[in-house]
Amino acid sequence: MHLHCLVVLVLCWYWPGLTSSTLTPNFFCSILGEPKVLLSNGPILSSNFSYPVTIATDVFFQTPFQLSSTVQITALVMFARQNNVSLTVRAALYNAASVLIAQTATITVSAVELSNVHINPWTLPFDEPVNLTAGVSYSVAYWYAGSSNDGAGYVALFATSPANSTWLIPANNFTTVNGSFPSLLAAPYTFGAGTAAPFIQLIGSPCTNTVSASNIHLNETILSISQRIQNKYSDIPAIGASIIQMPTLQSYTGAQSPAHVICPFIPVSTVVAGVRRADAVTPEVVTVGDKWHLGSDTKSMTAILIQMLIQANKLNLTTTVGDVFPYLPFSPTSTPPSTSCICANFSNVAGYFAKSPYSCGLTMHISWKYVTVAHLLTHASGIEALDTAFLPEHYAEESALEINGSKESCSNYSLPSRRYHLSLLLSMTIPSPPPSINVPVASSYSNNNFILLGLILEEIWSLPWESIIQQQLFDPLGMITAGFGSPTEQVPLNSFATQPFGHYEDAAGILHSTDADNFKAWGPAGTVHASLNDWAKFVACHLQEGRDLMPFGFAPINSSFLNSTTSPYLLSPYMWQNIHTQYVFPLSSTPNSQDSLSGMISNRDNLGLSLWHTGSNTLWYAYVVVYPRLIQPMALLITTNVANDDAVWETKAGIINIYLAWQEQGQPPEIVTSTAASYAIISFEPILVLICIHLVR
């Protein structure tokens, strides 16, 4: 078995039924007169030509724009610049969450050369009129093919001057004439100095009167989105989604946070749809209390435990692996553990791992000398190169140790496979290790970073990682459904399943349920399961960032971790905010990657700072995104009991869009957590997949 990361690349757009029924603007627009130019990013090109008067002359499309009044857009006009071949062109509008809300028809135009005396604009009509409201940020992008990029398609934002252009590279090049936009914009990328971008105009009419559409019923709409995702991707037995907000003065009336939680939150909506097992004789319907495997979303829990130790001065970011295991000498050669030790050799040794037979005679390779806690948290340790050094016989031994179920001799440690894994890892040579404790290597994702962080927790706490996370997170946070591995054990297909199962497809495209999971040894990197509501109790701490909620009537409940009385919300506000930013190593000037010290990816989209992560053991899929700096901080959690990243990303885009529209309506006062579920019989289309167990970032 091979440790690696499945990178999520494909971002797809919705099918027509979804766009028309769930993502339309939440008002009706009355207009008078012929459409005209409402907005333009085009300066005066020459003394011979000027653009019509615009709503906001200082707004450019490289950054999101806002309108001063509600309008109805019917077309987008582009003024070509320096193109000497035919082009196939399409344009699109994105909302504040970088979610695609409308795209134009595709047109093919002949060669055009822009000059001061000849203007030949291209008009791209939208598929249907698009209503844009005031005070909301929008972005424009275009897609083209057939020019100097050799037919490959690019999505681009427009520049503030002809000499500069910011380009957005989609997951795949849209080489077909009718290629669609991605549902989310990718990260900005400078295409090249001197690259000219076209000026554009939005054509439409101001709304003379707007009539609010019927109130959005969030649960019902999210359920509809989930069921449509299931209809599109016929291999998804069940899907769940939950939206939470942090209590603020802007919280909607009547909302109540769950009682006795460390990090209070408002459960805005929780919806599930589908069945626990696709192949059961009588498929069992999922419920909102069901447990879901979270995969690599476990990593943030391990990271927060590390941060709690740092706050308690038990660790720091520059603590090295050698500092944690001082009884393991460094060696220029790889020295695996000896088999000659007897229990008497460990009777008086200091150190949790030191009492293990796997520490007997073990030396740490010198390449580990400068690997620190910060390197491990941000995947900047270089140990991803060791993933391929784990051979089939190593995994076979780990599996045999776990199947055997016996505790470790001498120490009575409950999971010998984890210490066996550690002994292999530390004796290996890191090909390109960090040159100092303050310098990273190129960031590269590896589960071994967090397996090792879990063992560091064990060494300091003198307990298995499972006991630590139970005592210091699950119990204080009230995560009563949280556990490890598959949420349930395999039962006959004609028996009742009390919890969902993971699923995989065979070569014939038939779905099969299974209780398989990664090795227990990998727990700190990704074996936690929990219900959506219990997972939200942990995510809420990220959302809250240690803010004082006393003014809103939420008294803090101190964690018992290290008998702390100074951090009622697990960590101090300073700690939370510090670990949510992209980490810069002391001798670096810029972040090494988007990895934060919180076990989450720190990014910034049009809604502001976002923290996100995904997790999968190839049988499940979990996704979380947290927006802690919004006026109304919110988070979205999505789960499926099959590994389908496309479906999860589409679900995320649809839910974020409808959530924004719901917010614009002023948040209806009574939102009750939904127990609605889909009773539809799920059909399956053949899709060939490679079945292997790994974790997904």
PDB file of N, CA and C in Angstrom, residues 11 13-14 23 64-65 93-101 136-139 182-186 603-608 610 623 625 627 630 634 636 649 651-661 663-664:
ATOM      1  N   LEU A  11     -13.125  20.677 -11.364  1.00  0.00           N
ATOM      2  CA  LEU A  11     -14.209  21.473 -10.815  1.00  0.00           C
ATOM      3  C   LEU A  11     -15.248  21.644 -11.909  1.00  0.00           C
ATOM      4  N   TRP A  13     -19.248  22.292 -13.591  1.00  0.00           N
ATOM      5  CA  TRP A  13     -20.412  23.159 -13.506  1.00  0.00           C
ATOM      6  C   TRP A  13     -21.658  22.317 -13.372  1.00  0.00           C
ATOM      7  N   TYR A  14     -22.725  22.968 -12.952  1.00  0.00           N
ATOM      8  CA  TYR A  14     -23.966  22.275 -12.701  1.00  0.00           C
ATOM      9  C   TYR A  14     -24.718  21.978 -13.987  1.00  0.00           C
ATOM     10  N   LEU A  23     -30.338  28.117  -8.073  1.00  0.00           N
ATOM     11  CA  LEU A  23     -29.288  29.122  -8.021  1.00  0.00           C
ATOM     12  C   LEU A  23     -29.700  30.449  -8.640  1.00  0.00           C
ATOM     13  N   PRO A  64     -13.028  42.097  -7.893  1.00  0.00           N
ATOM     14  CA  PRO A  64     -14.489  42.024  -7.884  1.00  0.00           C
ATOM     15  C   PRO A  64     -15.107  43.423  -7.926  1.00  0.00           C
ATOM     16  N   PHE A  65     -16.230  43.556  -8.626  1.00  0.00           N
ATOM     17  CA  PHE A  65     -16.908  44.845  -8.723  1.00  0.00           C
ATOM     18  C   PHE A  65     -18.247  44.771  -8.007  1.00  0.00           C
ATOM     19  N   LEU A  93     -19.979  35.151 -15.420  1.00  0.00           N
ATOM     20  CA  LEU A  93     -20.055  35.942 -14.198  1.00  0.00           C
ATOM     21  C   LEU A  93     -19.902  35.023 -12.996  1.00  0.00           C
ATOM     22  N   TYR A  94     -19.149  35.486 -11.998  1.00  0.00           N
ATOM     23  CA  TYR A  94     -18.982  34.756 -10.749  1.00  0.00           C
ATOM     24  C   TYR A  94     -19.458  35.632  -9.591  1.00  0.00           C
ATOM     25  N   ASN A  95     -19.944  34.983  -8.535  1.00  0.00           N
ATOM     26  CA  ASN A  95     -20.387  35.753  -7.372  1.00  0.00           C
ATOM     27  C   ASN A  95     -19.263  35.890  -6.359  1.00  0.00           C
ATOM     28  N   ALA A  96     -19.592  36.411  -5.171  1.00  0.00           N
ATOM     29  CA  ALA A  96     -18.579  36.708  -4.163  1.00  0.00           C
ATOM     30  C   ALA A  96     -17.848  35.479  -3.671  1.00  0.00           C
ATOM     31  N   ALA A  97     -18.471  34.314  -3.804  1.00  0.00           N
ATOM     32  CA  ALA A  97     -17.837  33.070  -3.367  1.00  0.00           C
ATOM     33  C   ALA A  97     -17.068  32.399  -4.492  1.00  0.00           C
ATOM     34  N   SER A  98     -16.839  33.140  -5.598  1.00  0.00           N
ATOM     35  CA  SER A  98     -16.173  32.586  -6.776  1.00  0.00           C
ATOM     36  C   SER A  98     -16.957  31.430  -7.386  1.00  0.00           C
ATOM     37  N   VAL A  99     -18.261  31.468  -7.224  1.00  0.00           N
ATOM     38  CA  VAL A  99     -19.130  30.438  -7.784  1.00  0.00           C
ATOM     39  C   VAL A  99     -19.735  30.952  -9.074  1.00  0.00           C
ATOM     40  N   LEU A 100     -19.684  30.157 -10.112  1.00  0.00           N
ATOM     41  CA  LEU A 100     -20.232  30.519 -11.408  1.00  0.00           C
ATOM     42  C   LEU A 100     -21.737  30.701 -11.309  1.00  0.00           C
ATOM     43  N   ILE A 101     -22.233  31.872 -11.742  1.00  0.00           N
ATOM     44  CA  ILE A 101     -23.670  32.110 -11.692  1.00  0.00           C
ATOM     45  C   ILE A 101     -24.295  32.247 -13.068  1.00  0.00           C
ATOM     46  N   VAL A 136     -23.165  43.519  -3.571  1.00  0.00           N
ATOM     47  CA  VAL A 136     -22.603  42.173  -3.617  1.00  0.00           C
ATOM     48  C   VAL A 136     -21.474  42.164  -4.642  1.00  0.00           C
ATOM     49  N   SER A 137     -20.377  41.525  -4.327  1.00  0.00           N
ATOM     50  CA  SER A 137     -19.231  41.495  -5.233  1.00  0.00           C
ATOM     51  C   SER A 137     -19.432  40.457  -6.335  1.00  0.00           C
ATOM     52  N   TYR A 138     -19.051  40.837  -7.557  1.00  0.00           N
ATOM     53  CA  TYR A 138     -19.086  39.930  -8.698  1.00  0.00           C
ATOM     54  C   TYR A 138     -17.753  40.000  -9.428  1.00  0.00           C
ATOM     55  N   SER A 139     -17.454  38.983 -10.203  1.00  0.00           N
ATOM     56  CA  SER A 139     -16.267  38.964 -11.047  1.00  0.00           C
ATOM     57  C   SER A 139     -16.660  38.489 -12.440  1.00  0.00           C
ATOM     58  N   PRO A 182     -15.188  26.388 -15.177  1.00  0.00           N
ATOM     59  CA  PRO A 182     -15.183  25.660 -13.894  1.00  0.00           C
ATOM     60  C   PRO A 182     -16.163  26.320 -12.941  1.00  0.00           C
ATOM     61  N   SER A 183     -16.662  25.548 -11.997  1.00  0.00           N
ATOM     62  CA  SER A 183     -17.620  26.092 -11.045  1.00  0.00           C
ATOM     63  C   SER A 183     -16.965  27.034 -10.056  1.00  0.00           C
ATOM     64  N   LEU A 184     -15.655  26.918  -9.858  1.00  0.00           N
ATOM     65  CA  LEU A 184     -14.926  27.806  -8.959  1.00  0.00           C
ATOM     66  C   LEU A 184     -13.688  28.316  -9.676  1.00  0.00           C
ATOM     67  N   LEU A 185     -13.330  29.569  -9.416  1.00  0.00           N
ATOM     68  CA  LEU A 185     -12.116  30.111 -10.005  1.00  0.00           C
ATOM     69  C   LEU A 185     -10.891  29.543  -9.298  1.00  0.00           C
ATOM     70  N   ALA A 186      -9.843  29.264 -10.069  1.00  0.00           N
ATOM     71  CA  ALA A 186      -8.603  28.767  -9.483  1.00  0.00           C
ATOM     72  C   ALA A 186      -7.781  29.946  -8.957  1.00  0.00           C
ATOM     73  N   ASN A 603      -6.453  30.015   2.823  1.00  0.00           N
ATOM     74  CA  ASN A 603      -6.596  30.619   1.504  1.00  0.00           C
ATOM     75  C   ASN A 603      -7.385  31.908   1.651  1.00  0.00           C
ATOM     76  N   ARG A 604      -7.485  32.651   0.590  1.00  0.00           N
ATOM     77  CA  ARG A 604      -8.284  33.874   0.590  1.00  0.00           C
ATOM     78  C   ARG A 604      -9.041  33.940  -0.721  1.00  0.00           C
ATOM     79  N   ASP A 605     -10.373  33.867  -0.643  1.00  0.00           N
ATOM     80  CA  ASP A 605     -11.195  34.024  -1.831  1.00  0.00           C
ATOM     81  C   ASP A 605     -12.003  35.306  -1.704  1.00  0.00           C
ATOM     82  N   ASN A 606     -13.014  35.463  -2.544  1.00  0.00           N
ATOM     83  CA  ASN A 606     -13.756  36.720  -2.546  1.00  0.00           C
ATOM     84  C   ASN A 606     -14.576  36.940  -1.282  1.00  0.00           C
ATOM     85  N   LEU A 607     -14.751  35.911  -0.471  1.00  0.00           N
ATOM     86  CA  LEU A 607     -15.437  36.074   0.806  1.00  0.00           C
ATOM     87  C   LEU A 607     -14.468  36.416   1.933  1.00  0.00           C
ATOM     88  N   GLY A 608     -13.175  36.318   1.648  1.00  0.00           N
ATOM     89  CA  GLY A 608     -12.180  36.614   2.666  1.00  0.00           C
ATOM     90  C   GLY A 608     -11.376  35.380   3.033  1.00  0.00           C
ATOM     91  N   SER A 610     -10.346  31.948   4.161  1.00  0.00           N
ATOM     92  CA  SER A 610     -11.021  30.653   4.257  1.00  0.00           C
ATOM     93  C   SER A 610     -10.020  29.599   4.685  1.00  0.00           C
ATOM     94  N   TYR A 623     -15.488  17.072   3.501  1.00  0.00           N
ATOM     95  CA  TYR A 623     -14.970  18.392   3.121  1.00  0.00           C
ATOM     96  C   TYR A 623     -15.452  19.417   4.136  1.00  0.00           C
ATOM     97  N   VAL A 625     -15.076  23.820   4.942  1.00  0.00           N
ATOM     98  CA  VAL A 625     -14.534  25.151   4.687  1.00  0.00           C
ATOM     99  C   VAL A 625     -15.055  26.070   5.780  1.00  0.00           C
ATOM    100  N   TYR A 627     -15.085  30.114   7.242  1.00  0.00           N
ATOM    101  CA  TYR A 627     -14.875  31.542   7.002  1.00  0.00           C
ATOM    102  C   TYR A 627     -14.958  32.270   8.354  1.00  0.00           C
ATOM    103  N   LEU A 630     -15.742  36.626   8.507  1.00  0.00           N
ATOM    104  CA  LEU A 630     -16.922  37.296   7.992  1.00  0.00           C
ATOM    105  C   LEU A 630     -17.627  38.050   9.116  1.00  0.00           C
ATOM    106  N   MET A 634     -19.115  31.782   9.221  1.00  0.00           N
ATOM    107  CA  MET A 634     -19.855  30.559   8.906  1.00  0.00           C
ATOM    108  C   MET A 634     -18.906  29.471   8.440  1.00  0.00           C
ATOM    109  N   LEU A 636     -19.072  25.374   6.402  1.00  0.00           N
ATOM    110  CA  LEU A 636     -19.841  24.375   5.677  1.00  0.00           C
ATOM    111  C   LEU A 636     -19.121  23.034   5.760  1.00  0.00           C
ATOM    112  N   TRP A 649     -17.480  18.909  -4.485  1.00  0.00           N
ATOM    113  CA  TRP A 649     -17.174  20.290  -4.862  1.00  0.00           C
ATOM    114  C   TRP A 649     -18.385  20.962  -5.497  1.00  0.00           C
ATOM    115  N   THR A 651     -21.494  20.229  -4.836  1.00  0.00           N
ATOM    116  CA  THR A 651     -22.419  20.467  -3.725  1.00  0.00           C
ATOM    117  C   THR A 651     -22.002  21.704  -2.954  1.00  0.00           C
ATOM    118  N   LYS A 652     -20.709  21.840  -2.702  1.00  0.00           N
ATOM    119  CA  LYS A 652     -20.208  23.013  -1.981  1.00  0.00           C
ATOM    120  C   LYS A 652     -20.559  24.297  -2.715  1.00  0.00           C
ATOM    121  N   ALA A 653     -20.320  24.332  -4.017  1.00  0.00           N
ATOM    122  CA  ALA A 653     -20.590  25.545  -4.778  1.00  0.00           C
ATOM    123  C   ALA A 653     -22.071  25.902  -4.740  1.00  0.00           C
ATOM    124  N   GLY A 654     -22.931  24.902  -4.905  1.00  0.00           N
ATOM    125  CA  GLY A 654     -24.366  25.159  -4.882  1.00  0.00           C
ATOM    126  C   GLY A 654     -24.847  25.654  -3.531  1.00  0.00           C
ATOM    127  N   ILE A 655     -24.355  25.047  -2.454  1.00  0.00           N
ATOM    128  CA  ILE A 655     -24.815  25.423  -1.117  1.00  0.00           C
ATOM    129  C   ILE A 655     -24.308  26.815  -0.736  1.00  0.00           C
ATOM    130  N   ILE A 656     -23.046  27.121  -1.041  1.00  0.00           N
ATOM    131  CA  ILE A 656     -22.523  28.451  -0.730  1.00  0.00           C
ATOM    132  C   ILE A 656     -23.340  29.514  -1.459  1.00  0.00           C
ATOM    133  N   ASN A 657     -23.671  29.262  -2.714  1.00  0.00           N
ATOM    134  CA  ASN A 657     -24.420  30.242  -3.492  1.00  0.00           C
ATOM    135  C   ASN A 657     -25.801  30.479  -2.893  1.00  0.00           C
ATOM    136  N   ILE A 658     -26.488  29.400  -2.542  1.00  0.00           N
ATOM    137  CA  ILE A 658     -27.838  29.565  -2.003  1.00  0.00           C
ATOM    138  C   ILE A 658     -27.777  30.154  -0.595  1.00  0.00           C
ATOM    139  N   TYR A 659     -26.709  29.863   0.143  1.00  0.00           N
ATOM    140  CA  TYR A 659     -26.535  30.457   1.470  1.00  0.00           C
ATOM    141  C   TYR A 659     -26.388  31.968   1.369  1.00  0.00           C
ATOM    142  N   LEU A 660     -25.594  32.439   0.388  1.00  0.00           N
ATOM    143  CA  LEU A 660     -25.430  33.877   0.201  1.00  0.00           C
ATOM    144  C   LEU A 660     -26.757  34.540  -0.142  1.00  0.00           C
ATOM    145  N   ALA A 661     -27.528  33.881  -1.009  1.00  0.00           N
ATOM    146  CA  ALA A 661     -28.841  34.429  -1.355  1.00  0.00           C
ATOM    147  C   ALA A 661     -29.759  34.446  -0.135  1.00  0.00           C
ATOM    148  N   GLN A 663     -28.827  34.712   2.946  1.00  0.00           N
ATOM    149  CA  GLN A 663     -28.381  35.803   3.806  1.00  0.00           C
ATOM    150  C   GLN A 663     -28.890  37.149   3.314  1.00  0.00           C
ATOM    151  N   GLU A 664     -28.879  37.339   1.988  1.00  0.00           N
ATOM    152  CA  GLU A 664     -29.367  38.592   1.430  1.00  0.00           C
ATOM    153  C   GLU A 664     -30.843  38.812   1.764  1.00  0.00           C
TER     154      GLU A 664
END
